Amino acid sequence: MLQNLKDKALLTSLKEIAKKRTTQIIVPGVNYIPVTGKVLDEDDILFGVDAVLDGWLTAGRFSVKFERELANYFGSRYSFLVNSGSSANLLAFYALTSPKLGDKQIKAGDEIITVAAGFPTTINPMIQYGCTPVFVDIEINTCNISAEKIEAAITSKTKAIMLAHALGNPFNLNIVTELAKKYNLWLIEDDCDSLGATYDGKKTGTFGDLSTLSFYPAHHITMGEGGAVLVNNNKLKKITESFRDWGRDCWCAPGVDNTCGLRYCQQLGDLPDGYDHKYTYSHIGFNLKATDIQAAIGLSQLKKADYFIERRRQNHNKLYSLFKPLEEYFILPEATPNSNPSWFGFLLTIKDSKLLNRNKLVEYLEAEKIGTRLFFGGNLTKQPAYKDVNYRISESLSNTDKIMNDSFWLGVWPGLNDDHLQYIFDKTYVYIKNSI
C-alpha cells in the first residue's frame, strides 16, 4: 500500500520519527489523564506521508479503498467519506430532503423524532432545514431514548427518527425499527460515538436507512477531522453522493470525466440540450469531501478498530467494577438489553444532589489531573442557541434534566490502563468520603 516509500533507509528513518511522535506516557498524578484521546502508531503516520507524496491531496486512491473497507467492516451497502461527523449528520439528513424521493421527501415543517440529551449536530440539520425536532425523554441508566414513549410522539407530520447511540450504548433498535416500519418513517442512526457496537449480534449503523460516523481524535478511530455516511438504502446512494459533491447530478470521481458516457447528450431541467453533465446540479448541495491524507490515516486506523473497541470495553468494565461499591451515591451505566456497547465514556449520575454536588466533584477531579466531561449539551432546549428554535416536547424531559444537572463521564479510551482507572477511582472515593 505504501507506494511512495520503497527506499528502505528512508522508510526506517521515517518510522523512527513517527514512533517518537506517537509515543505517549501518562503517569497518574503527574500527567493530566485526558477523558478522550487518539492512539496512533508509526503505520498511521506513514500512510499519511505516503498520501502526501502522491501529490494528489483531494479524494484519491486511499479514499476509494477506505470507503470500500469501511462498508465491508460494517456490512453496509455503501459508505461516503466526509470531513467530519457533523458533516455526516448534515449529509445524511439532507439526503432525505431530495425531491427524487417523492412522497417520502422530508420538507420544511415536517417533524423528526429525536432527543434533547446529546450533541447538537444530531439535531442541527433538521432545524437548519426548517423541520421541527420532537423531543422524547431518555432512560437514565442507558442515557438513550425511552423507546416505549416514541409512539405517543408520532403524528401525521412525522417523517423520520434520528437518534444517537448514547456514549456507545445502542438504543432499543427492536422498538425503533418496528415503529419506523409501522409508520413508514426514515431512520438515521448517529453512530459517531458507537463504532463497533452491536445489537442482537448485528453492528449498529446497519439498521437505519442512513448512519453517520465521526473520526475526530476523541472517537474510536481517527483521521484528525473526518466522518462518514453509511447508506443501507439503495435508492439513497446517488442522492447522498450528490449532496456531498456540490449537489451535482454527475457521479464522476475527482479527475475523472464522462463515467456515464452521456456527458454532452442529456437535457436536464431547463438547461440547453447537451449541457455538460459534469456541471449539472440536481440538488442544492455542499462540498463535504475529505482529503486523501485523512483517508490514508483512517485506513490504517481501521485495521486496529477491533482492538480499540475491545480496550474500551475492558476499561469500561474495570471502572464499573471499581465504582460498584459506590452505588449508594451513583447511578451506574447499563448496557441496553440485547446489545454489546462500544463504549465512548463511563457515565456517572449522582443519585442525591443534596449529598453530592456534580460541579464541585468534577472541579475537584480536574484539579487532580483527571479529565471529565458532561453529557454533551445536557438538555439542548436549555442551551442559548435554541432559545428561539421551533421544537416540540413529547410529555416531559425530567430524566434529560436529571442528566443535565447530575451526570458526568470519565474516559475509557484505549490509551488508558488499569493504573489510570484505579487512580481515577481512588481520587473519587477520597472526595466522597471527605464530603459525606
mmCIF file of C-alpha atoms in Angstrom, residues 123-344:
data_model
loop_
_atom_site.group_PDB
_atom_site.id
_atom_site.type_symbol
_atom_site.label_atom_id
_atom_site.label_comp_id
_atom_site.label_asym_id
_atom_site.label_seq_id
_atom_site.Cartn_x
_atom_site.Cartn_y
_atom_site.Cartn_z
ATOM 1 C CA ILE A 123 -30.451 17.847 15.647
ATOM 2 C CA ASN A 124 -28.985 20.917 13.915
ATOM 3 C CA PRO A 125 -29.576 19.748 10.318
ATOM 4 C CA MET A 126 -33.304 19.295 10.900
ATOM 5 C CA ILE A 127 -33.541 22.770 12.419
ATOM 6 C CA GLN A 128 -31.450 24.327 9.651
ATOM 7 C CA TYR A 129 -33.775 22.814 7.059
ATOM 8 C CA GLY A 130 -36.881 24.141 8.798
ATOM 9 C CA CYS A 131 -38.134 20.924 10.361
ATOM 10 C CA THR A 132 -39.431 20.534 13.919
ATOM 11 C CA PRO A 133 -37.479 18.335 16.351
ATOM 12 C CA VAL A 134 -39.821 16.390 18.620
ATOM 13 C CA PHE A 135 -38.001 15.609 21.847
ATOM 14 C CA VAL A 136 -38.681 12.390 23.743
ATOM 15 C CA ASP A 137 -37.220 11.785 27.199
ATOM 16 C CA ILE A 138 -34.398 9.325 27.917
ATOM 17 C CA GLU A 139 -33.671 6.494 30.319
ATOM 18 C CA ILE A 140 -31.180 7.497 32.994
ATOM 19 C CA ASN A 141 -29.281 4.202 33.186
ATOM 20 C CA THR A 142 -28.717 3.846 29.416
ATOM 21 C CA CYS A 143 -28.911 7.561 28.509
ATOM 22 C CA ASN A 144 -30.876 6.508 25.409
ATOM 23 C CA ILE A 145 -34.369 7.409 24.281
ATOM 24 C CA SER A 146 -37.239 5.882 26.278
ATOM 25 C CA ALA A 147 -38.313 3.761 23.340
ATOM 26 C CA GLU A 148 -41.743 2.961 24.751
ATOM 27 C CA LYS A 149 -42.571 6.690 24.663
ATOM 28 C CA ILE A 150 -41.808 7.185 20.965
ATOM 29 C CA GLU A 151 -45.138 6.084 19.529
ATOM 30 C CA ALA A 152 -47.058 8.698 21.510
ATOM 31 C CA ALA A 153 -44.857 11.396 19.927
ATOM 32 C CA ILE A 154 -45.630 10.379 16.326
ATOM 33 C CA THR A 155 -48.120 12.493 14.355
ATOM 34 C CA SER A 156 -49.184 12.815 10.731
ATOM 35 C CA LYS A 157 -46.293 15.282 10.319
ATOM 36 C CA THR A 158 -43.620 12.819 11.464
ATOM 37 C CA LYS A 159 -41.233 11.831 8.669
ATOM 38 C CA ALA A 160 -38.159 10.404 10.393
ATOM 39 C CA ILE A 161 -36.414 9.242 13.548
ATOM 40 C CA MET A 162 -32.847 10.487 14.064
ATOM 41 C CA LEU A 163 -31.038 9.294 17.184
ATOM 42 C CA ALA A 164 -27.523 8.774 18.516
ATOM 43 C CA HIS A 165 -26.394 5.652 20.328
ATOM 44 C CA ALA A 166 -25.544 7.361 23.619
ATOM 45 C CA LEU A 167 -21.877 7.086 24.625
ATOM 46 C CA GLY A 168 -21.523 3.947 22.513
ATOM 47 C CA ASN A 169 -24.570 2.231 24.053
ATOM 48 C CA PRO A 170 -27.148 1.224 21.396
ATOM 49 C CA PHE A 171 -30.700 2.486 21.740
ATOM 50 C CA ASN A 172 -33.510 -0.072 21.572
ATOM 51 C CA LEU A 173 -33.294 -0.890 17.889
ATOM 52 C CA ASN A 174 -36.005 -3.508 18.087
ATOM 53 C CA ILE A 175 -38.694 -1.000 19.059
ATOM 54 C CA VAL A 176 -37.318 1.853 16.945
ATOM 55 C CA THR A 177 -37.062 -0.153 13.724
ATOM 56 C CA GLU A 178 -40.541 -1.617 14.251
ATOM 57 C CA LEU A 179 -42.006 1.875 14.647
ATOM 58 C CA ALA A 180 -40.106 3.170 11.611
ATOM 59 C CA LYS A 181 -41.573 0.346 9.555
ATOM 60 C CA LYS A 182 -45.087 0.684 11.009
ATOM 61 C CA TYR A 183 -45.312 4.428 10.297
ATOM 62 C CA ASN A 184 -43.172 4.427 7.116
ATOM 63 C CA LEU A 185 -40.509 6.649 8.681
ATOM 64 C CA TRP A 186 -36.889 7.162 7.716
ATOM 65 C CA LEU A 187 -34.345 6.084 10.337
ATOM 66 C CA ILE A 188 -30.970 7.798 10.720
ATOM 67 C CA GLU A 189 -28.555 6.261 13.221
ATOM 68 C CA ASP A 190 -25.972 8.655 14.629
ATOM 69 C CA ASP A 191 -23.233 6.072 15.195
ATOM 70 C CA CYS A 192 -20.498 8.652 15.819
ATOM 71 C CA ASP A 193 -19.852 7.518 19.404
ATOM 72 C CA SER A 194 -20.502 3.811 18.915
ATOM 73 C CA LEU A 195 -18.396 2.356 16.111
ATOM 74 C CA GLY A 196 -18.358 -1.414 16.566
ATOM 75 C CA ALA A 197 -21.316 -1.686 18.939
ATOM 76 C CA THR A 198 -23.766 -4.491 18.244
ATOM 77 C CA TYR A 199 -27.466 -5.098 18.814
ATOM 78 C CA ASP A 200 -28.776 -8.653 18.518
ATOM 79 C CA GLY A 201 -25.333 -9.535 17.150
ATOM 80 C CA LYS A 202 -25.516 -7.017 14.294
ATOM 81 C CA LYS A 203 -23.416 -3.862 14.116
ATOM 82 C CA THR A 204 -25.114 -0.571 14.834
ATOM 83 C CA GLY A 205 -25.009 1.638 11.777
ATOM 84 C CA THR A 206 -26.629 -1.064 9.657
ATOM 85 C CA PHE A 207 -30.187 -0.817 10.972
ATOM 86 C CA GLY A 208 -31.023 2.647 9.667
ATOM 87 C CA ASP A 209 -31.578 3.824 6.118
ATOM 88 C CA LEU A 210 -28.563 6.047 6.745
ATOM 89 C CA SER A 211 -25.993 6.113 9.527
ATOM 90 C CA THR A 212 -23.221 8.503 10.475
ATOM 91 C CA LEU A 213 -19.703 8.172 11.884
ATOM 92 C CA SER A 214 -17.079 10.546 13.259
ATOM 93 C CA PHE A 215 -13.314 10.165 13.034
ATOM 94 C CA TYR A 216 -12.391 13.088 15.299
ATOM 95 C CA PRO A 217 -9.457 12.240 17.654
ATOM 96 C CA ALA A 218 -11.854 11.538 20.529
ATOM 97 C CA HIS A 219 -13.576 8.761 18.612
ATOM 98 C CA HIS A 220 -12.945 5.051 18.149
ATOM 99 C CA ILE A 221 -10.705 5.518 15.120
ATOM 100 C CA THR A 222 -9.366 8.837 13.914
ATOM 101 C CA MET A 223 -8.100 10.645 10.856
ATOM 102 C CA GLY A 224 -7.939 14.021 12.640
ATOM 103 C CA GLU A 225 -11.101 15.554 11.275
ATOM 104 C CA GLY A 226 -13.364 13.259 9.304
ATOM 105 C CA GLY A 227 -16.579 11.289 9.192
ATOM 106 C CA ALA A 228 -18.664 9.042 7.002
ATOM 107 C CA VAL A 229 -22.214 8.255 5.988
ATOM 108 C CA LEU A 230 -23.237 4.621 5.660
ATOM 109 C CA VAL A 231 -26.003 4.072 3.125
ATOM 110 C CA ASN A 232 -28.144 0.980 3.567
ATOM 111 C CA ASN A 233 -30.969 2.050 1.225
ATOM 112 C CA ASN A 234 -30.002 1.556 -2.418
ATOM 113 C CA LYS A 235 -32.163 4.468 -3.623
ATOM 114 C CA LEU A 236 -30.197 6.878 -1.455
ATOM 115 C CA LYS A 237 -26.733 6.094 -2.847
ATOM 116 C CA LYS A 238 -26.646 8.562 -5.715
ATOM 117 C CA ILE A 239 -28.617 11.171 -3.740
ATOM 118 C CA THR A 240 -26.152 11.078 -0.841
ATOM 119 C CA GLU A 241 -23.174 11.333 -3.186
ATOM 120 C CA SER A 242 -24.795 14.262 -4.965
ATOM 121 C CA PHE A 243 -25.382 16.276 -1.783
ATOM 122 C CA ARG A 244 -21.802 15.616 -0.663
ATOM 123 C CA ASP A 245 -20.318 16.675 -4.019
ATOM 124 C CA TRP A 246 -21.799 20.157 -4.608
ATOM 125 C CA GLY A 247 -25.256 18.776 -5.468
ATOM 126 C CA ARG A 248 -24.156 17.745 -8.945
ATOM 127 C CA ASP A 249 -26.035 15.159 -10.977
ATOM 128 C CA CYS A 250 -22.777 13.626 -12.240
ATOM 129 C CA TRP A 251 -21.132 10.874 -10.194
ATOM 130 C CA CYS A 252 -17.652 11.016 -11.723
ATOM 131 C CA ALA A 253 -14.801 10.796 -9.222
ATOM 132 C CA PRO A 254 -12.441 13.806 -8.947
ATOM 133 C CA GLY A 255 -10.230 13.954 -12.035
ATOM 134 C CA VAL A 256 -12.489 11.557 -13.963
ATOM 135 C CA ASP A 257 -14.844 12.545 -16.782
ATOM 136 C CA ASN A 258 -17.786 11.002 -18.612
ATOM 137 C CA THR A 259 -18.313 7.909 -16.446
ATOM 138 C CA CYS A 260 -21.902 7.680 -17.668
ATOM 139 C CA GLY A 261 -20.946 8.129 -21.317
ATOM 140 C CA LEU A 262 -23.660 10.794 -21.624
ATOM 141 C CA ARG A 263 -21.712 13.894 -20.674
ATOM 142 C CA TYR A 264 -22.856 16.014 -23.640
ATOM 143 C CA CYS A 265 -26.073 14.308 -24.730
ATOM 144 C CA GLN A 266 -28.644 14.931 -21.971
ATOM 145 C CA GLN A 267 -31.255 17.577 -21.349
ATOM 146 C CA LEU A 268 -31.992 18.163 -17.660
ATOM 147 C CA GLY A 269 -34.110 20.897 -16.080
ATOM 148 C CA ASP A 270 -34.377 23.948 -18.291
ATOM 149 C CA LEU A 271 -30.751 23.737 -19.407
ATOM 150 C CA PRO A 272 -29.823 23.640 -23.100
ATOM 151 C CA ASP A 273 -29.720 20.196 -24.664
ATOM 152 C CA GLY A 274 -26.267 18.649 -24.239
ATOM 153 C CA TYR A 275 -25.195 20.908 -21.355
ATOM 154 C CA ASP A 276 -22.083 19.438 -19.697
ATOM 155 C CA HIS A 277 -23.333 16.794 -17.232
ATOM 156 C CA LYS A 278 -20.317 17.444 -15.002
ATOM 157 C CA TYR A 279 -21.769 20.893 -14.303
ATOM 158 C CA THR A 280 -25.406 19.921 -13.970
ATOM 159 C CA TYR A 281 -26.879 20.080 -10.463
ATOM 160 C CA SER A 282 -29.856 18.092 -9.211
ATOM 161 C CA HIS A 283 -29.635 19.222 -5.566
ATOM 162 C CA ILE A 284 -28.648 22.308 -3.586
ATOM 163 C CA GLY A 285 -25.675 20.567 -2.067
ATOM 164 C CA PHE A 286 -22.336 21.064 -0.363
ATOM 165 C CA ASN A 287 -18.662 20.198 -0.677
ATOM 166 C CA LEU A 288 -18.115 17.884 2.290
ATOM 167 C CA LYS A 289 -15.294 15.714 0.943
ATOM 168 C CA ALA A 290 -12.220 14.808 2.981
ATOM 169 C CA THR A 291 -8.617 14.722 1.776
ATOM 170 C CA ASP A 292 -6.773 11.579 0.751
ATOM 171 C CA ILE A 293 -4.321 12.208 3.598
ATOM 172 C CA GLN A 294 -7.177 11.821 6.094
ATOM 173 C CA ALA A 295 -8.404 8.711 4.301
ATOM 174 C CA ALA A 296 -4.929 7.159 4.404
ATOM 175 C CA ILE A 297 -4.627 7.629 8.166
ATOM 176 C CA GLY A 298 -8.181 6.352 8.614
ATOM 177 C CA LEU A 299 -7.423 3.265 6.546
ATOM 178 C CA SER A 300 -4.509 2.417 8.814
ATOM 179 C CA GLN A 301 -6.633 3.073 11.920
ATOM 180 C CA LEU A 302 -9.467 0.887 10.646
ATOM 181 C CA LYS A 303 -7.141 -2.123 10.776
ATOM 182 C CA LYS A 304 -6.944 -1.626 14.562
ATOM 183 C CA ALA A 305 -10.611 -0.825 15.178
ATOM 184 C CA ASP A 306 -11.489 -4.147 16.806
ATOM 185 C CA TYR A 307 -8.555 -3.837 19.211
ATOM 186 C CA PHE A 308 -9.551 -0.280 20.153
ATOM 187 C CA ILE A 309 -13.154 -1.349 20.729
ATOM 188 C CA GLU A 310 -12.129 -4.248 22.953
ATOM 189 C CA ARG A 311 -9.848 -1.997 25.022
ATOM 190 C CA ARG A 312 -12.742 0.437 25.539
ATOM 191 C CA ARG A 313 -14.952 -2.405 26.737
ATOM 192 C CA GLN A 314 -12.261 -3.647 29.109
ATOM 193 C CA ASN A 315 -11.727 -0.173 30.564
ATOM 194 C CA HIS A 316 -15.464 0.375 30.965
ATOM 195 C CA ASN A 317 -15.817 -2.981 32.743
ATOM 196 C CA LYS A 318 -12.910 -2.104 35.044
ATOM 197 C CA LEU A 319 -14.454 1.225 36.026
ATOM 198 C CA TYR A 320 -17.803 -0.458 36.578
ATOM 199 C CA SER A 321 -16.276 -2.993 38.972
ATOM 200 C CA LEU A 322 -14.410 -0.213 40.813
ATOM 201 C CA PHE A 323 -17.469 2.020 41.187
ATOM 202 C CA LYS A 324 -19.918 -0.794 42.005
ATOM 203 C CA PRO A 325 -19.387 -0.375 45.782
ATOM 204 C CA LEU A 326 -20.407 3.297 45.417
ATOM 205 C CA GLU A 327 -23.881 2.570 44.024
ATOM 206 C CA GLU A 328 -25.477 4.281 47.014
ATOM 207 C CA TYR A 329 -24.114 7.550 45.562
ATOM 208 C CA PHE A 330 -24.141 6.941 41.807
ATOM 209 C CA ILE A 331 -26.441 5.507 39.180
ATOM 210 C CA LEU A 332 -24.073 3.343 37.147
ATOM 211 C CA PRO A 333 -24.367 2.905 33.361
ATOM 212 C CA GLU A 334 -26.184 -0.139 31.994
ATOM 213 C CA ALA A 335 -25.928 -1.708 28.565
ATOM 214 C CA THR A 336 -29.170 -1.777 26.612
ATOM 215 C CA PRO A 337 -30.633 -5.317 26.671
ATOM 216 C CA ASN A 338 -29.557 -7.445 23.656
ATOM 217 C CA SER A 339 -26.602 -5.145 22.989
ATOM 218 C CA ASN A 340 -22.830 -5.139 23.279
ATOM 219 C CA PRO A 341 -21.843 -1.472 23.525
ATOM 220 C CA SER A 342 -18.672 0.015 22.083
ATOM 221 C CA TRP A 343 -18.243 2.434 24.936
ATOM 222 C CA PHE A 344 -17.287 6.057 24.369
#
